[in-house]
Amino acid sequence: MGSFSSSASIAKELLAPLRDDIIRLLTELVRTDTVAIPPEGKEAAGQAVLVEFLRSFGVDTEAYETAFVTTSGHRAVRRDRDYSGRRNVLAVAAGSGRGRSVLFNGHMDTVPPGHGKWTGSPWSGTLRDGRLFGRGSFDMKGGLAAQFGAICALRKHGIRPGGDVYAESVVDEEWGGGGGTLAARLHGPKSDACLIPEGTQMEAALASRGGAVIDIGCEAGDAAAYFSSGEVVSPAIPLGRLLGWVDTWVAKRKTVKPDEAYRQFDDPVPVQVLAIEANRFDLSEPYSVPVTAAVRVYFQFLPSEDPEQVLAAVRASLADFERQDPFFRDHPLFWKPAYDPPLVGHALAADHPWARTFVESASEAMGEPVKVTAAPYPCDAGLTQREFGIPTLLFGPRGAGAHNPDEYVEVESVLATATVLLAAALDWCAA
Ligand SMILES: [Zn+2]
């Protein structure tokens, strides 16, 4: 490592001996069920795998309880969640104290496998054509393996960057949670920059969107009267008109002028229907007229938007629709947010020192200019940057199938992500 070596070539050298270890960590994490379904989450087994891995490299590691967030009084806390036994893991590669610090933040929780058809077990960790399959492989155990691989490489070679390098694995990111990252920021460390290695196809995402999931529906009719009285009141057909109202919002949001970061997107602020419910088709449900009908709507928001203000306009419009509808006028709609307050987006200016350093380091490490883009989803970046003032960007592996069957991550891109993260940390933290 001569004085002319770039951080990118140093990072490659430092990581080369850890190749198999990083793939092993990724495989073990994917084979470990860390599903979270609110109010609970099973991150503990994955955090234990991670802690053992870090300790085998002698990395300074801490696992701490997150339950204190519930009584923290922070505006973003989800009071309905149970954090007992759910611990965050923090790993530190201490610097000499003369440079800027950086934090890698990833989440250990995954969504459940869902009801779609998987080719193999969701916990297989099977490697096929360079793709490692399993729930959470892409979202975001690939990113976790990369960021902790970078920390272990520093420790293994006894490298002290100028500033501290932190890597944390948090709980409760899915389902609009944010509780793990909130606990992490209240617990510490404070850092000068943050990178979240969510799957970004190895592009640098400088922005993320806000989001809200709302169940809107109606309970109407008398279940006891069906098949025994002539009068049947049902919200099923009115649900069609409710979907028509949702469609007016799909159209309305398409007319919003996008922020710079989302100008290239076909649909910069999507409104999506995630589920529609009015009885079930499987035969556990007797033929009967539904008494409840509902739609689950996912609104996303530009970083510059105030989600609560947009939702206030949505609710006013829903109230108008309800007043004018022959059925809902007499059978009022319910409005149930899945989490509250909504998630906020974030945007890091392209000329911010962290963005500039990262783009330069990543391009060097990848051997081609890294594409700068924006994330098509909300994540914990809204918390780290908007609530805690830490400049944040996203960069992570290639893959597909997040929240869907046959999720996979490309293993080579996990290793390449580790190199990019380490190169950027060396450059950013240099004294
Ligand atoms: Zn994720």
CSV table of C-alpha atoms and ligand atoms in Angstrom, one decimal:
chain,number,residue,atom,x,y,z
A,1,MET,CA,0.0,0.0,0.0
A,2,GLY,CA,2.3,2.8,-1.2
A,3,SER,CA,1.4,6.4,-0.8
A,4,PHE,CA,0.1,6.6,-4.3
A,5,SER,CA,-2.6,3.9,-3.7
A,6,SER,CA,-6.1,5.2,-3.9
A,7,SER,CA,-8.6,4.4,-1.2
A,8,ALA,CA,-10.4,2.2,-3.7
A,9,SER,CA,-7.3,0.0,-4.3
A,10,ILE,CA,-6.6,-0.1,-0.6
A,11,ALA,CA,-10.2,-1.2,0.1
A,12,LYS,CA,-10.0,-4.0,-2.5
A,13,GLU,CA,-6.8,-5.3,-0.9
A,14,LEU,CA,-8.2,-5.1,2.6
A,15,LEU,CA,-11.4,-6.9,1.6
A,16,ALA,CA,-9.9,-9.6,-0.6
A,17,PRO,CA,-9.1,-12.0,2.3
A,18,LEU,CA,-12.7,-11.6,3.7
A,19,ARG,CA,-14.5,-12.7,0.6
A,20,ASP,CA,-15.6,-16.0,1.9
A,21,ASP,CA,-16.4,-14.6,5.3
A,22,ILE,CA,-18.8,-12.0,3.9
A,23,ILE,CA,-20.6,-14.6,1.8
A,24,ARG,CA,-20.8,-16.9,4.9
A,25,LEU,CA,-22.3,-14.0,7.0
A,26,LEU,CA,-24.8,-13.2,4.2
A,27,THR,CA,-25.8,-16.9,3.9
A,28,GLU,CA,-26.2,-17.3,7.6
A,29,LEU,CA,-28.3,-14.2,8.0
A,30,VAL,CA,-30.6,-15.2,5.1
A,31,ARG,CA,-31.0,-18.6,6.7
A,32,THR,CA,-32.0,-17.0,10.0
A,33,ASP,CA,-35.7,-16.0,10.3
A,34,THR,CA,-35.8,-12.4,11.4
A,35,VAL,CA,-39.3,-11.6,10.3
A,36,ALA,CA,-41.1,-8.7,12.0
A,37,ILE,CA,-44.9,-8.5,12.1
A,38,PRO,CA,-46.1,-5.5,14.2
A,39,PRO,CA,-46.1,-5.2,17.0
A,40,GLU,CA,-43.3,-7.7,17.3
A,41,GLY,CA,-40.1,-8.7,15.6
A,42,LYS,CA,-37.7,-11.7,15.6
A,43,GLU,CA,-34.5,-9.8,14.9
A,44,ALA,CA,-32.7,-11.4,18.0
A,45,ALA,CA,-31.6,-14.6,16.2
A,46,GLY,CA,-30.0,-12.6,13.3
A,47,GLN,CA,-28.4,-10.1,15.7
A,48,ALA,CA,-26.8,-13.1,17.6
A,49,VAL,CA,-25.3,-14.4,14.3
A,50,LEU,CA,-23.9,-11.0,13.6
A,51,VAL,CA,-22.5,-10.4,17.1
A,52,GLU,CA,-20.7,-13.8,16.9
A,53,PHE,CA,-19.3,-12.9,13.5
A,54,LEU,CA,-18.0,-9.5,14.7
A,55,ARG,CA,-16.5,-10.9,17.8
A,56,SER,CA,-14.6,-13.6,15.8
A,57,PHE,CA,-12.8,-10.6,14.1
A,58,GLY,CA,-12.3,-8.9,17.5
A,59,VAL,CA,-14.5,-5.9,16.5
A,60,ASP,CA,-15.6,-3.6,19.2
A,61,THR,CA,-19.3,-4.6,19.4
A,62,GLU,CA,-22.3,-3.6,21.5
A,63,ALA,CA,-25.8,-4.9,21.5
A,64,TYR,CA,-28.4,-2.8,23.4
A,65,GLU,CA,-32.1,-2.8,24.2
A,66,THR,CA,-34.4,-0.5,22.2
A,67,ALA,CA,-37.4,-0.5,24.4
A,68,PHE,CA,-36.5,2.9,25.8
A,69,VAL,CA,-37.8,4.6,22.6
A,70,THR,CA,-41.4,4.0,23.6
A,71,THR,CA,-41.0,6.5,26.5
A,72,SER,CA,-38.6,8.8,24.7
A,73,GLY,CA,-41.3,11.3,23.8
A,74,HIS,CA,-39.9,11.5,20.3
A,75,ARG,CA,-42.5,12.5,17.7
A,76,ALA,CA,-41.6,9.6,15.4
A,77,VAL,CA,-42.0,6.8,17.9
A,78,ARG,CA,-44.6,4.1,17.2
A,79,ARG,CA,-46.2,3.6,20.5
A,80,ASP,CA,-48.1,0.5,19.5
A,81,ARG,CA,-45.0,-1.6,18.9
A,82,ASP,CA,-43.4,-4.0,21.4
A,83,TYR,CA,-39.6,-3.6,21.6
A,84,SER,CA,-39.0,-6.0,24.4
A,85,GLY,CA,-36.0,-8.3,23.7
A,86,ARG,CA,-35.3,-6.5,20.4
A,87,ARG,CA,-31.7,-5.2,20.4
A,88,ASN,CA,-29.7,-3.1,18.0
A,89,VAL,CA,-26.1,-4.0,17.3
A,90,LEU,CA,-23.4,-1.4,17.0
A,91,ALA,CA,-19.8,-2.1,15.7
A,92,VAL,CA,-17.1,0.5,15.9
A,93,ALA,CA,-13.7,0.8,14.1
A,94,ALA,CA,-12.2,3.7,16.1
A,95,GLY,CA,-10.3,6.3,14.2
A,96,SER,CA,-7.4,8.4,15.4
A,97,GLY,CA,-9.8,11.2,16.2
A,98,ARG,CA,-8.6,13.6,13.6
A,99,GLY,CA,-11.1,13.0,10.9
A,100,ARG,CA,-14.8,13.0,10.1
A,101,SER,CA,-16.8,10.0,11.2
A,102,VAL,CA,-19.2,7.9,9.1
A,103,LEU,CA,-22.1,5.6,10.0
A,104,PHE,CA,-23.4,2.6,8.0
A,105,ASN,CA,-27.0,1.8,9.0
A,106,GLY,CA,-28.9,-1.3,8.0
A,107,HIS,CA,-32.0,-3.1,9.3
A,108,MET,CA,-32.1,-6.8,10.5
A,109,ASP,CA,-35.9,-7.2,10.3
A,110,THR,CA,-37.5,-8.5,7.2
A,111,VAL,CA,-41.1,-8.7,6.0
A,112,PRO,CA,-42.7,-12.2,6.1
A,113,PRO,CA,-42.5,-14.5,3.0
A,114,GLY,CA,-46.1,-13.6,2.0
A,115,HIS,CA,-48.6,-15.8,0.3
A,116,GLY,CA,-47.0,-15.8,-3.2
A,117,LYS,CA,-45.3,-18.9,-4.5
A,118,TRP,CA,-41.6,-19.4,-3.8
A,119,THR,CA,-39.4,-21.7,-5.9
A,120,GLY,CA,-37.5,-22.9,-2.8
A,121,SER,CA,-37.8,-22.2,0.9
A,122,PRO,CA,-37.7,-18.5,1.8
A,123,TRP,CA,-34.9,-19.3,4.2
A,124,SER,CA,-32.8,-21.4,1.8
A,125,GLY,CA,-29.9,-19.0,1.1
A,126,THR,CA,-29.5,-21.1,-2.1
A,127,LEU,CA,-26.8,-19.8,-4.5
A,128,ARG,CA,-27.8,-20.1,-8.2
A,129,ASP,CA,-26.1,-18.2,-11.1
A,130,GLY,CA,-24.5,-15.8,-8.7
A,131,ARG,CA,-27.8,-15.0,-7.0
A,132,LEU,CA,-28.4,-15.8,-3.4
A,133,PHE,CA,-32.1,-16.4,-2.7
A,134,GLY,CA,-34.2,-15.9,0.4
A,135,ARG,CA,-36.4,-13.5,2.2
A,136,GLY,CA,-34.3,-10.5,3.2
A,137,SER,CA,-31.4,-11.3,0.9
A,138,PHE,CA,-31.9,-8.0,-1.0
A,139,ASP,CA,-33.8,-6.1,1.7
A,140,MET,CA,-31.3,-5.9,3.3
A,141,LYS,CA,-29.0,-8.6,4.5
A,142,GLY,CA,-26.8,-8.1,1.5
A,143,GLY,CA,-26.2,-4.5,2.6
A,144,LEU,CA,-25.6,-5.7,6.2
A,145,ALA,CA,-23.0,-8.2,5.1
A,146,ALA,CA,-21.3,-5.6,3.1
A,147,GLN,CA,-21.2,-2.9,5.8
A,148,PHE,CA,-20.0,-5.3,8.5
A,149,GLY,CA,-17.5,-6.8,6.1
A,150,ALA,CA,-16.0,-3.4,5.7
A,151,ILE,CA,-15.7,-2.9,9.5
A,152,CYS,CA,-14.1,-6.4,9.9
A,153,ALA,CA,-11.6,-5.6,7.2
A,154,LEU,CA,-10.4,-2.5,9.1
A,155,ARG,CA,-10.1,-4.5,12.3
A,156,LYS,CA,-8.4,-7.4,10.7
A,157,HIS,CA,-5.6,-5.3,9.2
A,158,GLY,CA,-5.4,-3.0,12.2
A,159,ILE,CA,-6.2,0.1,10.1
A,160,ARG,CA,-7.2,3.3,12.0
A,161,PRO,CA,-8.9,5.8,9.7
A,162,GLY,CA,-8.8,9.4,10.7
A,163,GLY,CA,-12.4,9.5,12.1
A,164,ASP,CA,-14.5,6.7,13.5
A,165,VAL,CA,-16.3,4.2,11.3
A,166,TYR,CA,-19.6,2.8,12.7
A,167,ALA,CA,-21.8,0.1,11.4
A,168,GLU,CA,-25.2,-0.7,13.0
A,169,SER,CA,-27.9,-3.3,12.5
A,170,VAL,CA,-31.2,-2.0,13.7
A,171,VAL,CA,-34.6,-3.5,14.4
A,172,ASP,CA,-38.1,-2.4,13.3
A,173,GLU,CA,-37.5,-0.7,10.0
A,174,GLU,CA,-40.2,-2.5,8.0
A,175,TRP,CA,-43.9,-1.6,8.2
A,176,GLY,CA,-43.1,2.1,8.6
A,177,GLY,CA,-41.3,1.4,11.9
A,178,GLY,CA,-38.1,3.4,12.3
A,179,GLY,CA,-38.0,2.4,16.0
A,180,GLY,CA,-34.6,0.8,15.7
A,181,THR,CA,-33.0,3.7,14.0
A,182,LEU,CA,-34.7,6.1,16.3
A,183,ALA,CA,-33.2,4.2,19.3
A,184,ALA,CA,-29.8,4.2,17.6
A,185,ARG,CA,-29.8,8.0,17.2
A,186,LEU,CA,-31.0,8.6,20.7
A,187,HIS,CA,-28.4,6.1,22.1
A,188,GLY,CA,-25.6,7.2,19.8
A,189,PRO,CA,-23.2,7.5,18.1
A,190,LYS,CA,-23.6,10.9,16.5
A,191,SER,CA,-21.8,10.8,13.2
A,192,ASP,CA,-20.8,13.3,10.4
A,193,ALA,CA,-22.3,11.3,7.6
A,194,CYS,CA,-24.6,8.2,7.1
A,195,LEU,CA,-24.9,5.6,4.4
A,196,ILE,CA,-27.8,3.1,4.3
A,197,PRO,CA,-26.9,0.1,2.1
A,198,GLU,CA,-30.5,-0.7,1.0
A,199,GLY,CA,-30.6,-2.4,-2.4
A,200,THR,CA,-30.0,0.4,-4.9
A,201,GLN,CA,-28.6,-1.7,-7.9
A,202,MET,CA,-25.2,-0.1,-7.0
A,203,GLU,CA,-26.5,3.4,-7.7
A,204,ALA,CA,-26.0,6.3,-5.3
A,205,ALA,CA,-29.5,7.4,-4.2
A,206,LEU,CA,-29.3,10.8,-2.7
A,207,ALA,CA,-33.0,11.1,-1.9
A,208,SER,CA,-35.8,8.9,-0.6
A,209,ARG,CA,-39.6,9.4,-0.6
A,210,GLY,CA,-41.9,9.7,2.3
A,211,GLY,CA,-44.8,7.3,2.7
A,212,ALA,CA,-48.1,6.5,4.4
A,213,VAL,CA,-50.3,3.4,4.3
A,214,ILE,CA,-54.0,3.9,5.0
A,215,ASP,CA,-56.8,1.4,5.2
A,216,ILE,CA,-60.0,3.0,4.0
A,217,GLY,CA,-63.3,1.1,4.2
A,218,CYS,CA,-66.7,0.5,5.5
A,219,GLU,CA,-68.6,-1.8,7.8
A,220,ALA,CA,-72.2,-2.1,6.8
A,221,GLY,CA,-75.0,-4.5,7.0
A,222,ASP,CA,-76.1,-7.2,9.5
A,223,ALA,CA,-74.4,-10.5,9.1
A,224,ALA,CA,-77.2,-12.3,11.0
A,225,ALA,CA,-79.7,-11.1,8.4
A,226,TYR,CA,-78.0,-12.7,5.3
A,227,PHE,CA,-79.8,-15.7,3.9
A,228,SER,CA,-82.6,-15.1,6.4
A,229,SER,CA,-84.1,-11.8,5.4
A,230,GLY,CA,-84.9,-10.2,2.0
A,231,GLU,CA,-82.9,-7.0,2.7
A,232,VAL,CA,-79.2,-7.2,2.1
A,233,VAL,CA,-77.0,-4.2,2.8
A,234,SER,CA,-73.5,-4.7,1.4
A,235,PRO,CA,-70.4,-2.4,1.0
A,236,ALA,CA,-69.0,-4.7,-1.8
A,237,ILE,CA,-70.3,-2.8,-4.9
A,238,PRO,CA,-69.8,0.7,-3.2
A,239,LEU,CA,-66.2,-0.4,-2.8
A,240,GLY,CA,-65.9,-0.1,-6.6
A,241,ARG,CA,-66.8,3.5,-6.3
A,242,LEU,CA,-64.3,4.0,-3.5
A,243,LEU,CA,-61.6,2.6,-5.8
A,244,GLY,CA,-62.8,5.1,-8.4
A,245,TRP,CA,-62.1,7.8,-5.8
A,246,VAL,CA,-58.6,6.4,-5.2
A,247,ASP,CA,-58.0,6.6,-8.9
A,248,THR,CA,-58.8,10.3,-8.8
A,249,TRP,CA,-55.8,10.6,-6.4
A,250,VAL,CA,-53.6,8.5,-8.7
A,251,ALA,CA,-54.4,11.1,-11.4
A,252,LYS,CA,-54.1,14.1,-9.1
A,253,ARG,CA,-50.7,13.1,-7.8
A,254,LYS,CA,-49.4,12.6,-11.4
A,255,THR,CA,-49.8,16.4,-11.9
A,256,VAL,CA,-47.5,17.3,-8.9
A,257,LYS,CA,-44.3,19.0,-10.1
A,258,PRO,CA,-41.5,16.6,-8.9
A,259,ASP,CA,-38.4,17.7,-6.9
A,260,GLU,CA,-35.2,17.7,-8.9
A,261,ALA,CA,-34.2,14.3,-7.5
A,262,TYR,CA,-37.4,12.6,-8.9
A,263,ARG,CA,-37.6,14.4,-12.3
A,264,GLN,CA,-36.5,11.3,-14.2
A,265,PHE,CA,-39.2,9.1,-12.6
A,266,ASP,CA,-42.3,8.1,-14.7
A,267,ASP,CA,-44.5,8.4,-11.6
A,268,PRO,CA,-42.6,10.6,-9.1
A,269,VAL,CA,-45.3,10.4,-6.4
A,270,PRO,CA,-47.2,7.2,-6.8
A,271,VAL,CA,-50.5,6.3,-5.2
A,272,GLN,CA,-50.8,2.5,-5.1
A,273,VAL,CA,-53.5,0.0,-4.0
A,274,LEU,CA,-51.8,-2.6,-1.8
A,275,ALA,CA,-54.8,-4.7,-1.0
A,276,ILE,CA,-58.6,-4.9,-1.5
A,277,GLU,CA,-60.7,-6.9,0.9
A,278,ALA,CA,-64.3,-8.0,1.0
A,279,ASN,CA,-64.6,-11.6,2.1
A,280,ARG,CA,-62.1,-14.2,0.9
A,281,PHE,CA,-62.0,-16.6,-2.1
A,282,ASP,CA,-60.6,-19.6,-0.2
A,283,LEU,CA,-63.2,-22.0,1.0
A,284,SER,CA,-62.6,-21.3,4.7
A,285,GLU,CA,-65.1,-18.5,3.9
A,286,PRO,CA,-68.7,-19.6,3.5
A,287,TYR,CA,-70.6,-18.0,0.6
A,288,SER,CA,-71.8,-14.9,2.3
A,289,VAL,CA,-72.2,-11.2,1.5
A,290,PRO,CA,-69.3,-9.2,3.0
A,291,VAL,CA,-70.1,-6.9,5.9
A,292,THR,CA,-66.7,-5.2,5.6
A,293,ALA,CA,-65.0,-3.9,2.5
A,294,ALA,CA,-61.8,-2.0,2.5
A,295,VAL,CA,-58.9,-0.8,0.4
A,296,ARG,CA,-55.3,-0.4,1.5
A,297,VAL,CA,-53.8,2.7,-0.1
A,298,TYR,CA,-50.1,3.6,-0.2
A,299,PHE,CA,-49.3,7.3,-0.7
A,300,GLN,CA,-45.8,8.4,-1.3
A,301,PHE,CA,-44.4,11.9,-0.9
A,302,LEU,CA,-41.7,14.0,-2.4
A,303,PRO,CA,-38.9,15.0,0.0
A,304,SER,CA,-40.1,18.6,-0.2
A,305,GLU,CA,-43.7,17.7,0.7
A,306,ASP,CA,-45.3,17.8,4.1
A,307,PRO,CA,-47.0,14.4,4.2
A,308,GLU,CA,-49.5,15.5,6.9
A,309,GLN,CA,-50.6,18.4,4.7
A,310,VAL,CA,-51.1,16.1,1.7
A,311,LEU,CA,-53.0,13.7,3.8
A,312,ALA,CA,-55.3,16.4,5.1
A,313,ALA,CA,-56.2,17.3,1.5
A,314,VAL,CA,-56.8,13.5,0.9
A,315,ARG,CA,-59.1,13.3,3.9
A,316,ALA,CA,-61.1,16.4,2.9
A,317,SER,CA,-61.6,14.9,-0.6
A,318,LEU,CA,-62.7,11.6,0.9
A,319,ALA,CA,-65.2,13.5,3.1
A,320,ASP,CA,-66.7,15.1,-0.1
A,321,PHE,CA,-66.9,11.8,-1.8
A,322,GLU,CA,-68.6,10.2,1.2
A,323,ARG,CA,-71.2,13.0,1.3
A,324,GLN,CA,-72.0,12.6,-2.4
A,325,ASP,CA,-72.2,8.8,-2.5
A,326,PRO,CA,-75.6,7.3,-2.1
A,327,PHE,CA,-74.3,4.4,0.1
A,328,PHE,CA,-71.4,5.9,2.0
A,329,ARG,CA,-73.6,8.9,2.9
A,330,ASP,CA,-75.5,6.6,5.3
A,331,HIS,CA,-72.6,4.1,6.0
A,332,PRO,CA,-69.5,6.1,6.9
A,333,LEU,CA,-66.0,5.2,5.9
A,334,PHE,CA,-63.2,4.5,8.3
A,335,TRP,CA,-59.7,5.8,7.9
A,336,LYS,CA,-57.0,3.7,9.6
A,337,PRO,CA,-53.3,4.7,9.1
A,338,ALA,CA,-51.0,1.7,9.5
A,339,TYR,CA,-48.5,4.0,11.2
A,340,ASP,CA,-48.6,7.6,12.3
A,341,PRO,CA,-47.1,10.1,11.8
A,342,PRO,CA,-46.2,9.3,8.1
A,343,LEU,CA,-42.6,8.7,7.0
A,344,VAL,CA,-40.8,11.7,5.6
A,345,GLY,CA,-38.5,11.6,2.6
A,346,HIS,CA,-35.1,13.2,2.4
A,347,ALA,CA,-32.8,14.7,-0.2
A,348,LEU,CA,-29.0,15.3,0.0
A,349,ALA,CA,-27.7,18.0,-2.3
A,350,ALA,CA,-25.4,16.7,-5.0
A,351,ASP,CA,-22.8,19.3,-4.1
A,352,HIS,CA,-22.9,18.3,-0.4
A,353,PRO,CA,-19.3,17.3,0.7
A,354,TRP,CA,-20.5,13.8,1.7
A,355,ALA,CA,-22.3,13.3,-1.7
A,356,ARG,CA,-19.2,14.5,-3.6
A,357,THR,CA,-16.8,12.4,-1.6
A,358,PHE,CA,-19.0,9.3,-2.0
A,359,VAL,CA,-19.5,9.7,-5.7
A,360,GLU,CA,-15.8,10.1,-6.3
A,361,SER,CA,-14.8,7.2,-4.1
A,362,ALA,CA,-17.5,4.9,-5.5
A,363,SER,CA,-16.7,5.7,-9.1
A,364,GLU,CA,-13.0,5.0,-8.4
A,365,ALA,CA,-13.9,1.7,-6.7
A,366,MET,CA,-16.3,0.6,-9.5
A,367,GLY,CA,-14.1,1.6,-12.3
A,368,GLU,CA,-16.9,3.7,-13.9
A,369,PRO,CA,-18.9,6.7,-12.9
A,370,VAL,CA,-21.5,5.7,-10.3
A,371,LYS,CA,-25.0,6.6,-11.4
A,372,VAL,CA,-26.7,9.2,-9.1
A,373,THR,CA,-30.4,8.7,-8.5
A,374,ALA,CA,-33.2,8.7,-5.9
A,375,ALA,CA,-34.7,5.8,-4.1
A,376,PRO,CA,-38.2,4.7,-5.2
A,377,TYR,CA,-39.2,4.0,-1.6
A,378,PRO,CA,-39.1,5.4,1.9
A,379,CYS,CA,-36.5,4.2,4.4
A,380,ASP,CA,-34.7,5.3,7.6
A,381,ALA,CA,-32.9,8.1,5.8
A,382,GLY,CA,-35.9,10.3,6.6
A,383,LEU,CA,-35.1,9.8,10.3
A,384,THR,CA,-31.3,10.1,10.2
A,385,GLN,CA,-31.2,13.2,8.0
A,386,ARG,CA,-34.5,15.1,8.7
A,387,GLU,CA,-34.8,14.3,12.5
A,388,PHE,CA,-31.1,14.1,13.4
A,389,GLY,CA,-29.4,16.3,10.8
A,390,ILE,CA,-27.0,13.7,9.6
A,391,PRO,CA,-26.3,13.9,5.8
A,392,THR,CA,-27.5,10.6,4.4
A,393,LEU,CA,-27.3,8.7,1.2
A,394,LEU,CA,-28.1,5.1,0.0
A,395,PHE,CA,-25.9,2.7,-1.9
A,396,GLY,CA,-26.4,-1.0,-1.9
A,397,PRO,CA,-26.2,-4.2,-3.9
A,398,ARG,CA,-28.1,-5.4,-7.0
A,399,GLY,CA,-31.0,-7.8,-6.7
A,400,ALA,CA,-34.8,-8.1,-6.9
A,401,GLY,CA,-37.9,-9.4,-5.3
A,402,ALA,CA,-38.0,-7.2,-2.1
A,403,HIS,CA,-41.3,-7.9,-0.4
A,404,ASN,CA,-42.1,-10.6,-3.1
A,405,PRO,CA,-41.4,-14.3,-3.7
A,406,ASP,CA,-37.9,-15.4,-4.9
A,407,GLU,CA,-36.1,-12.4,-3.5
A,408,TYR,CA,-32.4,-12.5,-4.3
A,409,VAL,CA,-29.2,-10.5,-4.1
A,410,GLU,CA,-26.3,-10.7,-6.5
A,411,VAL,CA,-23.4,-12.0,-4.4
A,412,GLU,CA,-20.7,-10.2,-6.4
A,413,SER,CA,-22.5,-6.9,-5.9
A,414,VAL,CA,-22.5,-7.5,-2.1
A,415,LEU,CA,-18.7,-7.8,-2.2
A,416,ALA,CA,-18.4,-4.8,-4.5
A,417,THR,CA,-20.7,-2.8,-2.2
A,418,ALA,CA,-18.3,-3.6,0.7
A,419,THR,CA,-15.4,-2.3,-1.3
A,420,VAL,CA,-17.3,0.9,-2.2
A,421,LEU,CA,-18.3,1.5,1.4
A,422,LEU,CA,-14.8,0.9,2.7
A,423,ALA,CA,-13.2,3.2,0.0
A,424,ALA,CA,-15.7,6.0,0.8
A,425,ALA,CA,-15.1,5.6,4.6
A,426,LEU,CA,-11.3,5.8,4.1
A,427,ASP,CA,-11.7,9.0,2.0
A,428,TRP,CA,-14.3,10.7,4.1
A,429,CYS,CA,-12.7,9.9,7.4
A,430,ALA,CA,-9.1,10.7,6.3
A,431,ALA,CA,-7.6,13.2,8.8
B,1,ZN,ZN,-35.2,-2.3,3.6
